[in-house]
Tab-separated table of C-alpha atoms in Angstrom:
chain	number	residue	atom	x	y	z
A	1164	MET	CA	-5.318	-169.141	171.134
A	1165	LYS	CA	-3.332	-172.233	170.144
A	1166	ALA	CA	-5.148	-175.289	168.641
A	1167	GLU	CA	-3.453	-177.188	171.402
A	1168	VAL	CA	-4.745	-175.256	174.301
A	1169	ALA	CA	-8.247	-175.276	172.923
A	1170	MET	CA	-8.413	-178.884	172.682
A	1171	LEU	CA	-7.497	-179.022	176.252
A	1172	ILE	CA	-10.154	-176.615	177.167
A	1173	LEU	CA	-12.934	-178.012	175.118
A	1174	PRO	CA	-13.142	-181.143	177.506
A	1175	LEU	CA	-13.459	-178.635	180.279
A	1176	VAL	CA	-16.293	-176.765	179.068
A	1177	PHE	CA	-18.067	-180.010	178.177
A	1178	VAL	CA	-17.782	-181.301	181.637
A	1179	ALA	CA	-18.591	-177.814	183.182
A	1180	VAL	CA	-21.989	-177.941	181.002
A	1181	ILE	CA	-22.595	-181.430	182.299
A	1182	PHE	CA	-22.128	-180.183	185.851
A	1183	GLN	CA	-24.702	-177.358	185.198
A	1184	PHE	CA	-27.271	-179.796	184.324
A	1185	THR	CA	-26.225	-182.906	186.335
A	1186	PRO	CA	-29.068	-181.731	189.439
A	1187	LEU	CA	-31.666	-182.012	186.973
A	1188	ILE	CA	-31.193	-185.680	185.836
A	1189	THR	CA	-33.040	-187.271	188.835
A	1190	ARG	CA	-36.313	-189.067	189.774
A	1191	ARG	CA	-38.955	-187.130	190.969
A	1192	GLY	CA	-38.751	-186.664	194.767
A	1193	ILE	CA	-35.071	-186.634	194.594
A	1194	PHE	CA	-33.246	-183.323	194.894
A	1195	PHE	CA	-29.337	-183.153	195.134
A	1196	SER	CA	-29.546	-186.673	196.058
A	1197	ALA	CA	-32.066	-185.865	199.135
A	1198	THR	CA	-35.582	-187.304	199.402
A	1199	VAL	CA	-37.831	-184.102	198.961
A	1200	ASP	CA	-41.399	-183.380	198.314
A	1201	PRO	CA	-41.751	-183.767	194.571
A	1202	GLU	CA	-42.852	-180.122	194.104
A	1203	PHE	CA	-39.861	-178.736	196.086
A	1204	PRO	CA	-37.479	-178.344	193.012
A	1205	HIS	CA	-39.976	-175.988	191.519
A	1206	SER	CA	-40.538	-173.836	194.825
A	1207	ALA	CA	-38.684	-170.632	195.525
A	1208	ASP	CA	-36.218	-172.417	197.842
A	1209	GLY	CA	-35.562	-175.282	195.331
A	1210	ARG	CA	-34.668	-172.585	192.575
A	1211	ARG	CA	-32.438	-170.712	195.023
A	1212	VAL	CA	-30.449	-173.754	195.869
A	1213	LEU	CA	-30.062	-174.773	192.128
A	1214	ARG	CA	-29.000	-171.401	191.460
A	1215	SER	CA	-26.614	-171.257	194.080
A	1216	TYR	CA	-25.061	-174.460	193.076
A	1217	ARG	CA	-24.774	-173.541	189.486
A	1218	TRP	CA	-22.884	-170.451	190.320
A	1219	GLN	CA	-20.430	-172.188	192.394
A	1220	ALA	CA	-19.984	-174.919	189.651
A	1221	ALA	CA	-19.531	-171.931	187.027
A	1222	LEU	CA	-16.840	-170.592	189.368
A	1223	TRP	CA	-14.882	-173.705	189.856
A	1224	ALA	CA	-15.113	-174.296	186.037
A	1225	ILE	CA	-13.689	-170.430	185.393
A	1226	LEU	CA	-10.961	-171.494	188.075
A	1227	ALA	CA	-10.205	-174.708	186.089
A	1228	ILE	CA	-10.020	-172.933	182.722
A	1229	GLY	CA	-7.820	-170.130	184.061
A	1230	LEU	CA	-5.434	-172.780	185.488
A	1231	GLN	CA	-5.416	-174.424	181.851
A	1232	LEU	CA	-4.323	-171.163	180.405
A	1233	VAL	CA	-1.773	-170.403	182.960
A	1234	LEU	CA	-0.163	-173.930	182.764
A	1235	SER	CA	2.066	-174.676	180.032
A	1236	PRO	CA	0.761	-177.102	177.376
A	1237	ARG	CA	4.027	-179.178	177.869
A	1238	HIS	CA	3.529	-179.295	181.575
A	1239	PRO	CA	2.982	-183.112	182.720
A	1240	LEU	CA	-0.034	-181.942	184.980
A	1241	THR	CA	-1.665	-179.887	182.263
A	1242	ALA	CA	-4.005	-182.603	181.128
A	1243	ILE	CA	-5.333	-183.586	184.506
A	1244	LEU	CA	-4.837	-180.968	187.324
A	1245	PRO	CA	-7.592	-178.384	185.826
A	1246	MET	CA	-9.952	-180.964	185.300
A	1247	LEU	CA	-9.544	-182.570	188.815
A	1248	LEU	CA	-9.819	-179.046	190.356
A	1249	MET	CA	-13.223	-178.636	188.465
A	1250	ILE	CA	-14.411	-182.107	189.210
A	1251	ALA	CA	-13.389	-181.722	193.164
A	1252	GLY	CA	-14.699	-178.254	193.262
A	1253	SER	CA	-17.884	-179.105	191.891
A	1254	ALA	CA	-18.371	-182.142	193.939
A	1255	LEU	CA	-17.814	-180.348	197.044
A	1256	SER	CA	-20.435	-177.608	196.247
A	1257	TYR	CA	-22.894	-180.630	195.491
A	1258	TRP	CA	-22.034	-182.217	198.795
A	1259	LEU	CA	-22.828	-178.860	200.555
A	1260	LYS	CA	-26.201	-178.569	198.720
A	1261	PHE	CA	-26.961	-182.242	199.716
A	1262	ARG	CA	-26.698	-181.309	203.218
A	1263	GLU	CA	-28.599	-178.051	203.223
A	1264	VAL	CA	-31.538	-179.931	201.024
A	1265	HIS	CA	-31.439	-183.096	203.384
A	1266	THR	CA	-31.314	-181.017	206.723
A	1267	HIS	CA	-33.914	-178.156	205.903
A	1268	TYR	CA	-36.133	-179.742	203.228
A	1269	GLY	CA	-35.652	-183.532	203.496
A	1270	GLN	CA	-38.402	-186.068	203.846
A	1271	ARG	CA	-38.246	-189.394	205.173
A	1272	ARG	CA	-40.223	-192.263	203.185
A	1273	PRO	CA	-40.841	-195.778	204.669
A	1274	GLU	CA	-38.236	-198.303	203.822
A	1275	ILE	CA	-40.705	-200.588	202.235
A	1276	ARG	CA	-38.888	-203.229	200.008
A	1277	GLN	CA	-40.336	-205.122	197.295
A	1278	ALA	CA	-39.232	-208.424	195.599
A	1279	GLU	CA	-40.523	-210.098	192.452
A	1280	LEU	CA	-41.559	-213.729	192.988
A	1281	SER	CA	-41.268	-214.472	189.157
A	1282	VAL	CA	-38.870	-217.449	188.221
A	1283	PRO	CA	-36.757	-216.749	186.331
A	1284	PRO	CA	-36.413	-213.152	187.761
A	1285	ALA	CA	-36.884	-210.467	185.301
A	1286	ARG	CA	-33.762	-209.531	183.368
A	1287	GLU	CA	-33.139	-207.239	180.725
A	1288	ARG	CA	-33.432	-208.554	177.422
A	1289	PHE	CA	-30.293	-208.162	175.229
A	1290	ASN	CA	-31.049	-207.248	171.781
A	1291	ALA	CA	-28.940	-209.231	169.180
A	1292	TRP	CA	-29.944	-206.979	166.360
A	1293	LEU	CA	-28.464	-204.305	168.397
A	1294	TRP	CA	-25.150	-205.680	169.374
A	1295	ILE	CA	-24.314	-207.945	166.569
A	1296	PRO	CA	-23.918	-205.303	163.823
A	1297	PRO	CA	-20.993	-203.303	165.603
A	1298	PHE	CA	-19.062	-206.711	165.917
A	1299	ALA	CA	-19.906	-207.619	162.276
A	1300	ALA	CA	-18.699	-204.096	161.039
A	1301	LEU	CA	-15.351	-204.459	162.881
A	1302	ALA	CA	-14.967	-207.938	161.218
A	1303	LEU	CA	-15.728	-206.776	157.737
A	1304	THR	CA	-13.293	-203.757	158.299
A	1305	ALA	CA	-10.697	-206.324	159.359
A	1306	ALA	CA	-11.399	-208.453	156.164
A	1307	TYR	CA	-11.233	-205.171	153.936
A	1308	LEU	CA	-7.655	-204.342	155.477
A	1309	GLN	CA	-6.442	-207.871	155.037
A	1310	LEU	CA	-7.797	-207.634	151.185
A	1311	HIS	CA	-6.006	-204.360	150.817
A	1312	TRP	CA	-2.769	-205.240	152.558
A	1313	ASN	CA	-0.724	-204.338	149.677
A	1314	GLN	CA	-2.067	-200.866	149.330
A	1315	LEU	CA	-1.294	-200.179	153.025
A	1316	PRO	CA	1.911	-197.820	153.213
A	1317	GLU	CA	5.055	-199.434	154.812
A	1318	ARG	CA	4.756	-196.557	157.627
A	1319	PHE	CA	1.634	-194.771	158.525
A	1320	PRO	CA	0.516	-192.432	161.474
A	1321	VAL	CA	-0.943	-193.942	164.658
A	1322	HIS	CA	-1.209	-190.831	166.684
A	1323	TRP	CA	-2.266	-187.208	166.235
A	1324	GLY	CA	-1.392	-184.142	168.211
A	1325	ALA	CA	-4.022	-181.416	169.184
A	1326	ASP	CA	-3.195	-179.587	166.000
A	1327	GLY	CA	-4.456	-182.440	163.874
A	1328	GLN	CA	-0.680	-183.426	162.844
A	1329	PRO	CA	0.653	-186.888	163.250
A	1330	ASN	CA	3.361	-187.201	165.900
A	1331	ARG	CA	3.673	-191.092	166.053
A	1332	TRP	CA	4.177	-193.456	163.210
A	1333	SER	CA	4.012	-197.255	162.937
A	1334	SER	CA	5.054	-199.854	160.356
A	1335	ARG	CA	3.103	-202.243	158.232
A	1336	GLU	CA	2.448	-205.226	160.800
A	1337	PRO	CA	-0.528	-207.212	161.615
A	1338	LEU	CA	-0.420	-206.029	165.299
A	1339	THR	CA	-0.650	-202.433	164.169
A	1340	VAL	CA	-2.867	-202.714	161.248
A	1341	PHE	CA	-5.690	-204.734	162.977
A	1342	ALA	CA	-4.841	-202.824	166.683
A	1343	PRO	CA	-7.916	-200.476	166.084
A	1344	VAL	CA	-10.234	-203.224	165.143
A	1345	VAL	CA	-9.057	-205.426	168.116
A	1346	ILE	CA	-9.388	-202.668	170.466
A	1347	GLY	CA	-12.749	-201.737	169.149
A	1348	ALA	CA	-13.919	-205.315	169.528
A	1349	GLY	CA	-12.212	-205.264	173.205
A	1350	MET	CA	-14.159	-201.936	174.093
A	1351	ASN	CA	-17.318	-203.341	172.764
A	1352	LEU	CA	-16.985	-206.416	175.066
A	1353	VAL	CA	-16.379	-204.365	178.031
A	1354	MET	CA	-19.605	-202.176	177.343
A	1355	LEU	CA	-21.534	-205.577	176.783
A	1356	GLY	CA	-20.029	-206.894	179.783
A	1357	LEU	CA	-20.913	-204.336	181.953
A	1358	ALA	CA	-24.448	-204.261	180.708
A	1359	TRP	CA	-24.566	-207.943	181.566
A	1360	LEU	CA	-23.068	-207.457	184.914
A	1361	PHE	CA	-25.891	-204.798	185.577
A	1362	SER	CA	-28.575	-207.084	184.421
A	1363	GLN	CA	-27.535	-209.892	186.738
A	1364	LEU	CA	-26.226	-207.724	189.863
A	1365	SER	CA	-28.739	-204.875	190.096
A	1366	ARG	CA	-32.552	-204.668	190.955
A	1367	ASN	CA	-35.325	-204.380	188.374
A	1368	THR	CA	-35.284	-200.653	188.058
A	1369	ILE	CA	-36.053	-198.101	185.116
A	1370	MET	CA	-32.394	-197.300	185.683
A	1371	ARG	CA	-31.204	-200.639	184.739
A	1372	ARG	CA	-33.286	-200.644	181.370
A	1373	ILE	CA	-31.958	-197.317	180.522
A	1374	THR	CA	-28.408	-198.223	181.352
A	1375	VAL	CA	-28.451	-201.440	179.383
A	1376	ARG	CA	-29.889	-200.011	176.351
A	1377	LEU	CA	-27.506	-196.950	176.491
A	1378	LEU	CA	-24.526	-199.127	176.735
A	1379	GLU	CA	-25.736	-201.291	173.827
A	1380	VAL	CA	-26.413	-198.159	171.652
A	1381	LEU	CA	-23.033	-196.554	172.525
A	1382	LEU	CA	-21.501	-199.415	170.661
A	1383	TYR	CA	-22.155	-197.813	167.606
A	1384	PRO	CA	-20.227	-194.244	167.709
A	1385	LEU	CA	-17.476	-196.496	169.484
A	1386	THR	CA	-17.303	-198.800	166.358
A	1387	LEU	CA	-17.580	-196.122	163.826
A	1388	THR	CA	-14.602	-194.439	165.624
A	1389	PHE	CA	-12.405	-197.546	165.509
A	1390	ILE	CA	-13.447	-198.256	161.937
A	1391	ILE	CA	-12.470	-194.644	160.888
A	1392	VAL	CA	-9.153	-195.226	162.721
A	1393	ALA	CA	-8.559	-198.531	161.266
A	1394	LEU	CA	-9.146	-197.131	157.541
A	1395	LEU	CA	-6.774	-193.973	157.904
A	1396	PRO	CA	-3.804	-195.920	156.793
A	1397	LEU	CA	-5.574	-196.771	153.454
A	1398	GLY	CA	-6.111	-192.942	152.738
A	1399	LEU	CA	-9.144	-192.374	154.212
A	1400	VAL	CA	-9.556	-188.444	155.068
A	1401	VAL	CA	-11.724	-187.141	157.795
A	1402	PRO	CA	-11.807	-183.674	159.358
A	1403	VAL	CA	-10.228	-183.853	162.748
A	1404	TRP	CA	-13.389	-182.854	164.466
A	1405	LEU	CA	-15.478	-185.489	162.958
A	1406	ILE	CA	-14.956	-188.343	165.637
A	1407	PRO	CA	-15.363	-186.034	168.705
A	1408	ALA	CA	-18.324	-184.527	167.120
A	1409	ILE	CA	-19.852	-188.129	166.513
A	1410	ILE	CA	-19.161	-189.133	170.170
A	1411	LEU	CA	-20.592	-185.745	171.465
A	1412	THR	CA	-23.781	-185.951	169.460
A	1413	CYS	CA	-24.432	-189.592	170.502
A	1414	VAL	CA	-23.622	-188.902	174.155
A	1415	ALA	CA	-25.841	-185.552	174.135
A	1416	GLY	CA	-28.719	-187.621	172.317
A	1417	LEU	CA	-28.399	-190.651	174.900
A	1418	ILE	CA	-28.472	-188.276	177.676
A	1419	PHE	CA	-31.474	-186.486	176.724
A	1420	TRP	CA	-33.340	-189.596	175.975
A	1421	SER	CA	-32.284	-191.005	179.471
A	1422	TYR	CA	-33.292	-187.830	180.996
A	1423	ARG	CA	-36.800	-188.192	179.539
A	1424	GLN	CA	-37.154	-191.586	180.646
A	1425	ILE	CA	-36.080	-190.805	184.220
A	1426	VAL	CA	-38.164	-187.836	184.994
A	1427	ALA	CA	-41.265	-189.536	183.493
A	1428	PRO	CA	-43.830	-189.379	186.452
A	1429	ALA	CA	-45.732	-192.525	185.639
A	1430	ILE	CA	-42.629	-194.736	185.772
A	1431	ALA	CA	-42.348	-196.864	188.834
A	1432	ASP	CA	-39.594	-199.319	189.652
A	1433	ALA	CA	-40.671	-203.116	189.873
A	1434	VAL	CA	-38.023	-203.401	192.673
A	1435	PRO	CA	-37.253	-200.187	194.213
A	1436	GLU	CA	-33.807	-199.296	195.265
A	1437	PRO	CA	-33.457	-198.397	199.470
A	1438	GLN	CA	-35.149	-195.012	200.001
A	1439	SER	CA	-33.260	-193.573	203.012
A	1440	ASP	CA	-30.813	-190.718	202.470
A	1441	SER	CA	-28.573	-192.115	205.215
A	1442	TYR	CA	-27.326	-194.610	202.646
A	1443	TRP	CA	-25.799	-191.689	200.570
A	1444	LYS	CA	-22.769	-190.357	201.809
A	1445	ALA	CA	-21.835	-186.756	200.688
A	1446	GLY	CA	-25.089	-187.471	198.423
A	1447	MET	CA	-22.809	-189.215	196.037
A	1448	PHE	CA	-21.353	-192.623	197.576
A	1449	TYR	CA	-23.816	-195.557	198.423
A	1450	TYR	CA	-22.889	-197.172	201.735
A	1451	ASN	CA	-25.254	-199.780	202.996
A	1452	PRO	CA	-23.773	-202.749	205.054
A	1453	ASN	CA	-27.166	-204.395	205.264
A	1454	ASP	CA	-27.672	-204.189	201.258
A	1455	PRO	CA	-26.127	-207.271	199.535
A	1456	ALA	CA	-26.309	-205.491	196.216
A	1457	ILE	CA	-22.998	-204.491	194.506
A	1458	PHE	CA	-24.615	-202.032	191.909
A	1459	VAL	CA	-27.090	-199.493	192.969
A	1460	ALA	CA	-28.880	-196.974	190.617
A	1461	LYS	CA	-27.334	-193.425	190.987
A	1462	ARG	CA	-29.789	-190.968	192.446
A	1463	VAL	CA	-28.449	-188.079	190.224
A	1464	GLY	CA	-27.303	-188.821	186.713
A	1465	ILE	CA	-27.252	-191.775	184.616
A	1466	GLY	CA	-26.073	-195.252	185.393
A	1467	TYR	CA	-24.898	-197.370	188.402
A	1468	THR	CA	-22.634	-196.883	191.491
A	1469	VAL	CA	-21.471	-199.405	193.728
A	1470	ASN	CA	-22.396	-200.081	197.319
A	1471	PHE	CA	-18.926	-199.318	199.074
A	1472	ALA	CA	-20.052	-201.490	202.085
A	1473	ASN	CA	-19.775	-204.420	199.931
A	1474	LYS	CA	-16.230	-205.940	199.862
A	1475	MET	CA	-17.047	-207.310	196.419
A	1476	CYS	CA	-17.311	-203.898	195.089
A	1477	TRP	CA	-13.609	-203.492	195.151
A	1478	LEU	CA	-13.128	-206.629	193.018
A	1479	VAL	CA	-15.477	-205.460	190.539
A	1480	LEU	CA	-14.103	-202.045	190.418
A	1481	ALA	CA	-10.601	-203.462	189.964
A	1482	GLY	CA	-11.783	-205.741	187.164
A	1483	ILE	CA	-13.732	-202.768	185.396
A	1484	LEU	CA	-10.536	-200.720	185.624
A	1485	LEU	CA	-8.149	-203.364	184.214
A	1486	LEU	CA	-10.789	-204.223	181.458
A	1487	GLY	CA	-10.711	-200.480	180.711
A	1488	LEU	CA	-7.019	-200.412	180.678
A	1489	LEU	CA	-6.416	-203.430	178.464
A	1490	PRO	CA	-7.437	-201.784	175.235
A	1491	ALA	CA	-5.447	-198.836	175.874
A	1492	ALA	CA	-2.351	-201.074	176.856
A	1493	LEU	CA	-2.798	-202.809	173.644
A	1494	GLY	CA	-2.976	-199.645	171.998
A	1495	VAL	CA	0.431	-198.402	173.356
A	1496	LEU	CA	1.989	-201.654	172.459
A	1497	ALA	CA	0.817	-201.589	168.909
A	1498	ALA	CA	2.031	-197.932	168.671
A	1499	LYS	CA	5.553	-198.892	169.915
A	1500	LYS	CA	5.917	-201.593	167.207
B	526	MET	CA	-49.555	-203.372	184.366
B	527	THR	CA	-47.941	-206.747	185.240
B	528	ASP	CA	-49.500	-209.278	187.432
B	529	THR	CA	-46.063	-210.460	188.819
B	530	LEU	CA	-46.401	-211.869	192.238
B	531	THR	CA	-44.373	-209.693	194.712
B	532	LEU	CA	-43.333	-209.954	198.207
B	533	ARG	CA	-43.312	-206.526	200.400
B	534	ILE	CA	-41.772	-206.179	203.765
B	535	ASP	CA	-41.297	-203.065	205.778
B	536	LEU	CA	-37.814	-202.602	207.002
B	537	ASP	CA	-38.837	-199.677	209.565
B	538	SER	CA	-41.212	-202.204	211.310
B	539	SER	CA	-40.368	-203.690	214.653
B	540	ILE	CA	-41.118	-207.089	213.272
B	541	PRO	CA	-37.653	-208.853	212.037
B	542	ALA	CA	-37.214	-208.864	208.327
B	543	GLY	CA	-36.852	-212.718	208.324
B	544	ARG	CA	-40.278	-212.961	210.279
B	545	GLN	CA	-42.108	-210.605	207.731
B	546	ILE	CA	-40.605	-212.654	204.736
B	547	VAL	CA	-41.874	-215.787	206.343
B	548	ASP	CA	-45.261	-214.362	207.275
B	549	GLY	CA	-45.632	-212.752	203.652
B	550	LEU	CA	-44.777	-216.217	201.763
B	551	ARG	CA	-46.920	-218.228	204.043
B	552	ILE	CA	-49.895	-215.887	203.239
B	553	LEU	CA	-49.412	-216.629	199.536
B	554	LEU	CA	-48.853	-220.208	199.900
B	555	VAL	CA	-51.841	-220.636	202.110
B	556	SER	CA	-54.063	-218.797	199.639
B	557	GLY	CA	-52.714	-220.739	196.843
B	558	LYS	CA	-51.363	-217.937	194.930
B	559	LEU	CA	-47.990	-219.671	195.196
B	560	SER	CA	-49.041	-223.220	194.084
B	561	PRO	CA	-47.284	-226.756	194.275
B	562	GLY	CA	-44.537	-226.785	191.532
B	563	SER	CA	-44.004	-222.979	191.744
B	564	GLU	CA	-40.296	-221.987	192.178
B	565	LEU	CA	-39.213	-219.159	194.388
B	566	PRO	CA	-36.394	-216.704	193.625
B	567	SER	CA	-32.946	-217.677	194.631
B	568	VAL	CA	-31.914	-216.731	198.199
B	569	ARG	CA	-29.130	-214.344	196.566
B	570	ARG	CA	-31.991	-212.538	194.002
B	571	MET	CA	-34.562	-212.263	197.005
B	572	ALA	CA	-31.932	-210.937	199.561
B	573	MET	CA	-30.710	-208.452	196.821
B	574	ASP	CA	-34.618	-207.256	195.924
B	575	LEU	CA	-35.333	-206.876	199.630
B	576	GLY	CA	-32.135	-205.189	200.775
B	577	VAL	CA	-31.329	-207.840	203.617
B	578	HIS	CA	-28.742	-210.364	204.321
B	579	PHE	CA	-28.453	-213.731	202.461
B	580	ASN	CA	-28.816	-215.502	205.756
B	581	THR	CA	-32.169	-213.795	206.546
B	582	VAL	CA	-33.881	-215.023	203.286
B	583	ALA	CA	-32.190	-218.624	203.636
B	584	GLU	CA	-33.424	-218.795	207.437
B	585	ALA	CA	-36.978	-217.993	206.189
B	586	TYR	CA	-36.857	-220.594	203.346
B	587	ARG	CA	-35.635	-223.180	205.729
B	588	THR	CA	-38.695	-222.150	208.324
B	589	LEU	CA	-41.170	-222.748	205.506
B	590	ALA	CA	-39.333	-225.946	204.223
B	591	ASP	CA	-39.698	-227.123	208.147
B	592	GLU	CA	-43.462	-226.450	207.814
B	593	GLY	CA	-43.583	-228.633	204.870
B	594	TRP	CA	-44.428	-225.730	202.152
B	595	LEU	CA	-40.947	-225.781	200.409
B	596	HIS	CA	-38.502	-228.280	199.203
B	597	LEU	CA	-34.998	-226.879	199.264
B	598	HIS	CA	-32.153	-228.611	197.241
B	599	HIS	CA	-28.500	-227.254	197.482
B	600	GLY	CA	-27.940	-225.532	194.258
B	601	ARG	CA	-31.574	-225.618	192.873
B	602	ALA	CA	-34.655	-223.110	193.333
B	603	ALA	CA	-36.787	-223.723	196.404
B	604	ARG	CA	-40.047	-225.284	195.110
B	605	VAL	CA	-43.400	-225.167	196.499
B	606	VAL	CA	-44.539	-228.778	197.370
B	607	CYS	CA	-48.018	-230.239	197.735
B	608	ARG	CA	-48.579	-230.419	201.611
B	609	ASP	CA	-51.478	-232.227	203.581
B	610	ALA	CA	-53.010	-230.032	206.105
B	611	PRO	CA	-51.443	-231.418	209.303
B	612	ASN	CA	-53.346	-232.279	212.492
B	613	PRO	CA	-52.703	-229.360	215.086
B	614	THR	CA	-51.679	-230.626	218.618
B	615	MET	CA	-53.063	-229.231	221.672
B	616	ASP	CA	-49.943	-227.481	222.442
B	617	GLN	CA	-50.089	-225.628	219.039
B	618	MET	CA	-53.824	-224.499	219.386
B	619	ASP	CA	-53.011	-223.347	222.987
B	620	GLU	CA	-50.261	-221.265	221.610
B	621	PHE	CA	-52.058	-219.812	218.680
B	622	GLY	CA	-55.151	-219.002	221.121
B	623	HIS	CA	-52.548	-217.235	223.444
B	624	ARG	CA	-50.955	-215.220	220.591
B	625	LEU	CA	-54.449	-214.369	219.085
B	626	ARG	CA	-55.642	-212.969	222.733
B	627	ALA	CA	-52.461	-210.912	222.999
B	628	LEU	CA	-53.062	-209.461	219.457
B	629	ILE	CA	-56.609	-208.755	220.012
B	630	ALA	CA	-55.712	-207.134	223.528
B	631	GLU	CA	-53.293	-204.983	221.699
B	632	MET	CA	-55.874	-203.992	218.918
B	633	LEU	CA	-58.507	-203.111	221.808
B	634	ALA	CA	-55.968	-201.248	223.610
B	635	LYS	CA	-55.244	-199.073	220.723
B	636	GLY	CA	-59.043	-198.357	220.204
B	637	ILE	CA	-59.788	-200.876	217.400
B	638	PRO	CA	-63.520	-202.086	218.217
B	639	ALA	CA	-64.342	-205.744	218.745
B	640	ALA	CA	-66.850	-205.942	215.993
B	641	LYS	CA	-64.416	-204.686	213.540
B	642	LEU	CA	-61.844	-207.314	214.675
B	643	GLN	CA	-64.450	-210.023	214.066
B	644	ASP	CA	-65.248	-208.586	210.528
B	645	ASP	CA	-61.498	-208.652	209.671
B	646	MET	CA	-60.766	-212.156	211.042
B	647	ARG	CA	-63.720	-213.369	208.858
B	648	VAL	CA	-62.739	-211.561	205.770
B	649	ALA	CA	-58.907	-212.688	205.957
B	650	ALA	CA	-60.151	-216.562	206.435
B	651	GLU	CA	-62.413	-216.545	203.456
B	652	GLU	CA	-59.598	-214.986	201.456
B	653	LEU	CA	-56.867	-217.433	202.536
B	654	GLU	CA	-59.337	-220.655	202.637
B	655	SER	CA	-60.645	-219.591	199.033
């Protein structure tokens, strides 16, 4: 198998594994986004539903990998079509399981809402000792590049193919030399900005604490990646698998840590999220016109989703998309120079 | 465990959310758990925590401000103020007497004995006055 095809199949396998475990990353009393008896997932019916979903998700993964092998690596849709097929198929399977669990085994809990009367309201504390070092490391990298400016080659690679060979080059200019550092700082700011938004615009739940901490810790593999890329023109040699390995290891570790926090039975939210399953369309999309919250803790998986009934959510989504695209646009700009 | 003061409402209840907010806060104010000088969360924060519309919370705050419990100032947190016990009018006493009779009738209709009602009222009054 060509290295190019292998590099396209690897993300499919990674996402397929995530889909296999996604239903397990949930609070006690929630199964496939439906409210159930906390012991139901361990019952015979619970295990049967999970097994059935897993087989379906595995089938979608096999179909996606098959499509990947059939499509030419040069085909413009090769990079996204198989992934889209797997995500859409697995989401469909998930929705069907949500309906089954909600209809046959669902429970209804009273919609008791609770507000903290403390002022100022409890917010997540941002640990400066956690988020300042990545920015400091990027600043030091920039200073190091500046000090060794004369050692930088006139032309250096800025993009590599799946086979690890450079396929795009750039000349020695400030925009291109410092681009990885600037993009890294931008990405870090986006992560911190998201963490700040969640801390301000969401309820005080265990998910908020996990998500904010997770975003802070994710700054480290991100920063390390951009530092390695920034130092490559100076002759730094790293194996092609190193950066994906760092990111995957960190993500896997963080998912495991978050999972342990979420499933812990003793943890109660200071301000619980709304309880009714009726707010969760297809088990995945939160839609509650009476709820002024923009961000709502996901029922399954880690992190937040938006309240699609709140018009402000579209503004927030557009802002996040723009912020996410900005570093990429800078990268393309720098590569063209 | 934290001893943070909390307000709970039941969105499934037939009692409107705004009324529940007013009642819940008034209990805390009368009992002294919310003392003069305390600040309440902003309308936005309270509405988000309770999952109700901003106007519902704003209206509840205005009701309590009209009763003399809160001082509202645009752009600032609602603050609990020192309030002298007002002299109830005859009309007000009649209204409360009527509401109490209606409540007692409803409870008796559901089989709750009168003796228990008396005990519950005495305990509640002692708790709120202490």
